[in-house]
PDB file of C-alpha atoms in Angstrom:
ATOM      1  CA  UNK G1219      53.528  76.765 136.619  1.00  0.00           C
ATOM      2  CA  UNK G1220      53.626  78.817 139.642  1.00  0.00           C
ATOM      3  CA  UNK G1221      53.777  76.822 143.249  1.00  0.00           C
ATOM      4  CA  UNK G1222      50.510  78.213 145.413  1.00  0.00           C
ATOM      5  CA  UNK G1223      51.288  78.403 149.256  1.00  0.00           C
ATOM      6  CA  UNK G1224      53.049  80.327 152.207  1.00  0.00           C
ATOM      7  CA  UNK G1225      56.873  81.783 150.715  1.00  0.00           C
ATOM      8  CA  UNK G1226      59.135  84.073 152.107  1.00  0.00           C
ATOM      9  CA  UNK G1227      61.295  86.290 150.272  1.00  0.00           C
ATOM     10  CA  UNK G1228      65.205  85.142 150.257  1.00  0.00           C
ATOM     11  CA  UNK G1229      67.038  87.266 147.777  1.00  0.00           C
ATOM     12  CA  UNK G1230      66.241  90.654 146.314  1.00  0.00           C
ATOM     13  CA  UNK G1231      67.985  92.050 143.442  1.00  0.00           C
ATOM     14  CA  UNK G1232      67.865  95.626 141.979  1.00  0.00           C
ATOM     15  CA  UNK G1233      69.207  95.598 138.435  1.00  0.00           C
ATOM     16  CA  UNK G1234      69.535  91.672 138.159  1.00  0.00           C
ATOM     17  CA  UNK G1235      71.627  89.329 135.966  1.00  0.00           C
ATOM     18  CA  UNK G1236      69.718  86.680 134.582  1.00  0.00           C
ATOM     19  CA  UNK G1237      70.950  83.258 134.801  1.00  0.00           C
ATOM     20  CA  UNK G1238      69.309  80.774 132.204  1.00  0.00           C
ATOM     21  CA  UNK G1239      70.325  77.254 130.492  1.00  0.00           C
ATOM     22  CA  UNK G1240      74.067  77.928 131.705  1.00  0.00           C
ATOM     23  CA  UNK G1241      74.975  81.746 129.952  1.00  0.00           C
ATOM     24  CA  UNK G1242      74.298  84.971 131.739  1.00  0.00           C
ATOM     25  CA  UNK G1243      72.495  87.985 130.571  1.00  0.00           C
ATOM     26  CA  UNK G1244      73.411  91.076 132.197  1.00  0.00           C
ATOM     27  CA  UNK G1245      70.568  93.849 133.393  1.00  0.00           C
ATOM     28  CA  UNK G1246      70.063  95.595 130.256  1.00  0.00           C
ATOM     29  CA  UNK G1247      70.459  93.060 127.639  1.00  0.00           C
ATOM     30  CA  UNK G1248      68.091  92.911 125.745  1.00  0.00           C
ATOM     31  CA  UNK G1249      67.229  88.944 126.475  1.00  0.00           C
ATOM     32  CA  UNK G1250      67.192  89.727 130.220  1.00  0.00           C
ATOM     33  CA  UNK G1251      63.582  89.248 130.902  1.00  0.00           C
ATOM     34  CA  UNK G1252      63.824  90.230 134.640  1.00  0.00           C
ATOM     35  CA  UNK G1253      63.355  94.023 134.392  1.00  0.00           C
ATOM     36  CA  UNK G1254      64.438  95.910 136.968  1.00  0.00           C
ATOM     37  CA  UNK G1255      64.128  93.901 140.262  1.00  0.00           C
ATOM     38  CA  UNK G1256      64.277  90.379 141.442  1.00  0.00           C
ATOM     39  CA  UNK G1257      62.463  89.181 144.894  1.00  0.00           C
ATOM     40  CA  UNK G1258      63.242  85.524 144.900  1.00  0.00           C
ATOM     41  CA  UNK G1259      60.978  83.467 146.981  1.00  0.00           C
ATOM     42  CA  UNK G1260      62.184  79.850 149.171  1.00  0.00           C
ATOM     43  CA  UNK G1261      59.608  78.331 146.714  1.00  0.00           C
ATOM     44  CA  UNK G1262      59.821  74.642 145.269  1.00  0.00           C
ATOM     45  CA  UNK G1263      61.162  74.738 141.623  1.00  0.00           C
ATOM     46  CA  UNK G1264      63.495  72.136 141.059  1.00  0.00           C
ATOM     47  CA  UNK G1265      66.229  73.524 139.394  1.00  0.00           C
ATOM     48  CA  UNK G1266      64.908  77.390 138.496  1.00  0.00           C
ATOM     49  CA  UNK G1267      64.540  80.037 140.947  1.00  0.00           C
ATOM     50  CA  UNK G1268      60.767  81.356 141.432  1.00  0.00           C
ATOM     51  CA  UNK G1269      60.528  85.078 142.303  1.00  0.00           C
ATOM     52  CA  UNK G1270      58.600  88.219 141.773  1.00  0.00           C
ATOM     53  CA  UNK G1271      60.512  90.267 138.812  1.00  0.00           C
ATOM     54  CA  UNK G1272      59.949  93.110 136.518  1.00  0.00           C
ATOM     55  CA  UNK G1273      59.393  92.353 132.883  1.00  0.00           C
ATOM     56  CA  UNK G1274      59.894  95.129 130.172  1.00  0.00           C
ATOM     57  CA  UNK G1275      56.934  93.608 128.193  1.00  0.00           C
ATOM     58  CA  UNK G1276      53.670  94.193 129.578  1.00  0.00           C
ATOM     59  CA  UNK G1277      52.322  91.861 127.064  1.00  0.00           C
ATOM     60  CA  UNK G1278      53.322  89.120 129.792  1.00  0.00           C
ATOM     61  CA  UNK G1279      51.660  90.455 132.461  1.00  0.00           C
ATOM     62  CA  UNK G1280      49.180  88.150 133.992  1.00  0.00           C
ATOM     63  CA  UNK G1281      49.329  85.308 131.635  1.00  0.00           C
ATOM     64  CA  UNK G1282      51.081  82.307 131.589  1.00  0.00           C
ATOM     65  CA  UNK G1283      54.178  83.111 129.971  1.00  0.00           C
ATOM     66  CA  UNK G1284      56.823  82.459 132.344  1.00  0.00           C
ATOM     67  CA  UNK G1285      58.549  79.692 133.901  1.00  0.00           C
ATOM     68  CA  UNK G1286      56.438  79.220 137.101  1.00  0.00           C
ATOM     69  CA  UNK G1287      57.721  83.202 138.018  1.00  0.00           C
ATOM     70  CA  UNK G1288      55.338  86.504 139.127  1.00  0.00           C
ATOM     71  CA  UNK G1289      55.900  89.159 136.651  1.00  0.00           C
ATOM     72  CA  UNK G1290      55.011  92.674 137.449  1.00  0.00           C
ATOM     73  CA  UNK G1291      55.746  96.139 135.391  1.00  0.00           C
ATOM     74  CA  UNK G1292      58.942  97.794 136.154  1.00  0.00           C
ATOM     75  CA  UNK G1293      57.326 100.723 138.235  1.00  0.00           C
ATOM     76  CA  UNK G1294      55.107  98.121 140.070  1.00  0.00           C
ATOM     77  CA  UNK G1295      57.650  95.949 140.858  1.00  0.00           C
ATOM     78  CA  UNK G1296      60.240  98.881 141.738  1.00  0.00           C
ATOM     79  CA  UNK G1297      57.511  99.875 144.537  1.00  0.00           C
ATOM     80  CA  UNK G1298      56.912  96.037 145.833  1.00  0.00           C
ATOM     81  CA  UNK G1299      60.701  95.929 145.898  1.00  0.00           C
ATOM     82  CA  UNK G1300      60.747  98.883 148.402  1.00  0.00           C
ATOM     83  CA  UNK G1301      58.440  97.984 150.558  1.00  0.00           C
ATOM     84  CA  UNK G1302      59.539  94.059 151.148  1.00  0.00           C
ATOM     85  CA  UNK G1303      62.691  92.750 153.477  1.00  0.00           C
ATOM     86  CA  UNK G1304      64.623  89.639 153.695  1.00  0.00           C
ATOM     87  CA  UNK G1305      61.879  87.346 155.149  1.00  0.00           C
ATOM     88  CA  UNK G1306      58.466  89.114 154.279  1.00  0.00           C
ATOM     89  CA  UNK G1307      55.911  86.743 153.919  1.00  0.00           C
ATOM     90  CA  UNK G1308      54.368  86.095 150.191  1.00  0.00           C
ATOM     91  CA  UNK G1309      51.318  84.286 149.645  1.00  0.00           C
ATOM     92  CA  UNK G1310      50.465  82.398 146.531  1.00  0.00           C
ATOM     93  CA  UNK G1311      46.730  81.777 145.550  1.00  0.00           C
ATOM     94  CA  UNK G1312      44.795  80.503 142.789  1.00  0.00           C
TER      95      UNK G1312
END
């Protein structure tokens, strides 16, 4: 699930590769699940990265459907993605 506490954002990608079991899926294949941006967070995961990403199916949105990862729409996370630096403080709560 996704870790609850005080993150900071350490990588943000626009247009991300997504990096899963070993293979890479470039942004725009259609098994990239990370829409159009990646903020990922210094988060405890042990060996996936936990971030804030886009998804291109809303059907995810807000359920439990990822791998301990925020999911956002594309447009929501495109204006997150804007407004956020290397180092912003996120906060995860129940």
């Amino acid at each position: 699930g996704t870790p609850e506490g005080a993150f900071k954002v350490v990588t943000k990608d626009w247009n991300p590769d997504w990096y899963y079991q070993g293979k890479r899926y470039a942004f725009g294949d259609p098994q990239n699940i990370l829409g159009v941006a990646w903020l990922g967070l210094d988060a405890p995961s042990g060996s996936a990265s936990i971030g804030i990403h886009g998804s291109p199916d809303g059907d995810g949105i807000g359920k439990k459907s990822s791998k301990g990862c925020i999911r956002l729409r594309n447009p929501d996370v495109a204006e997150v993605y804007d407004w956020v630096t290397i180092g912003s403080a996120v906060t995860i709560a129940p």
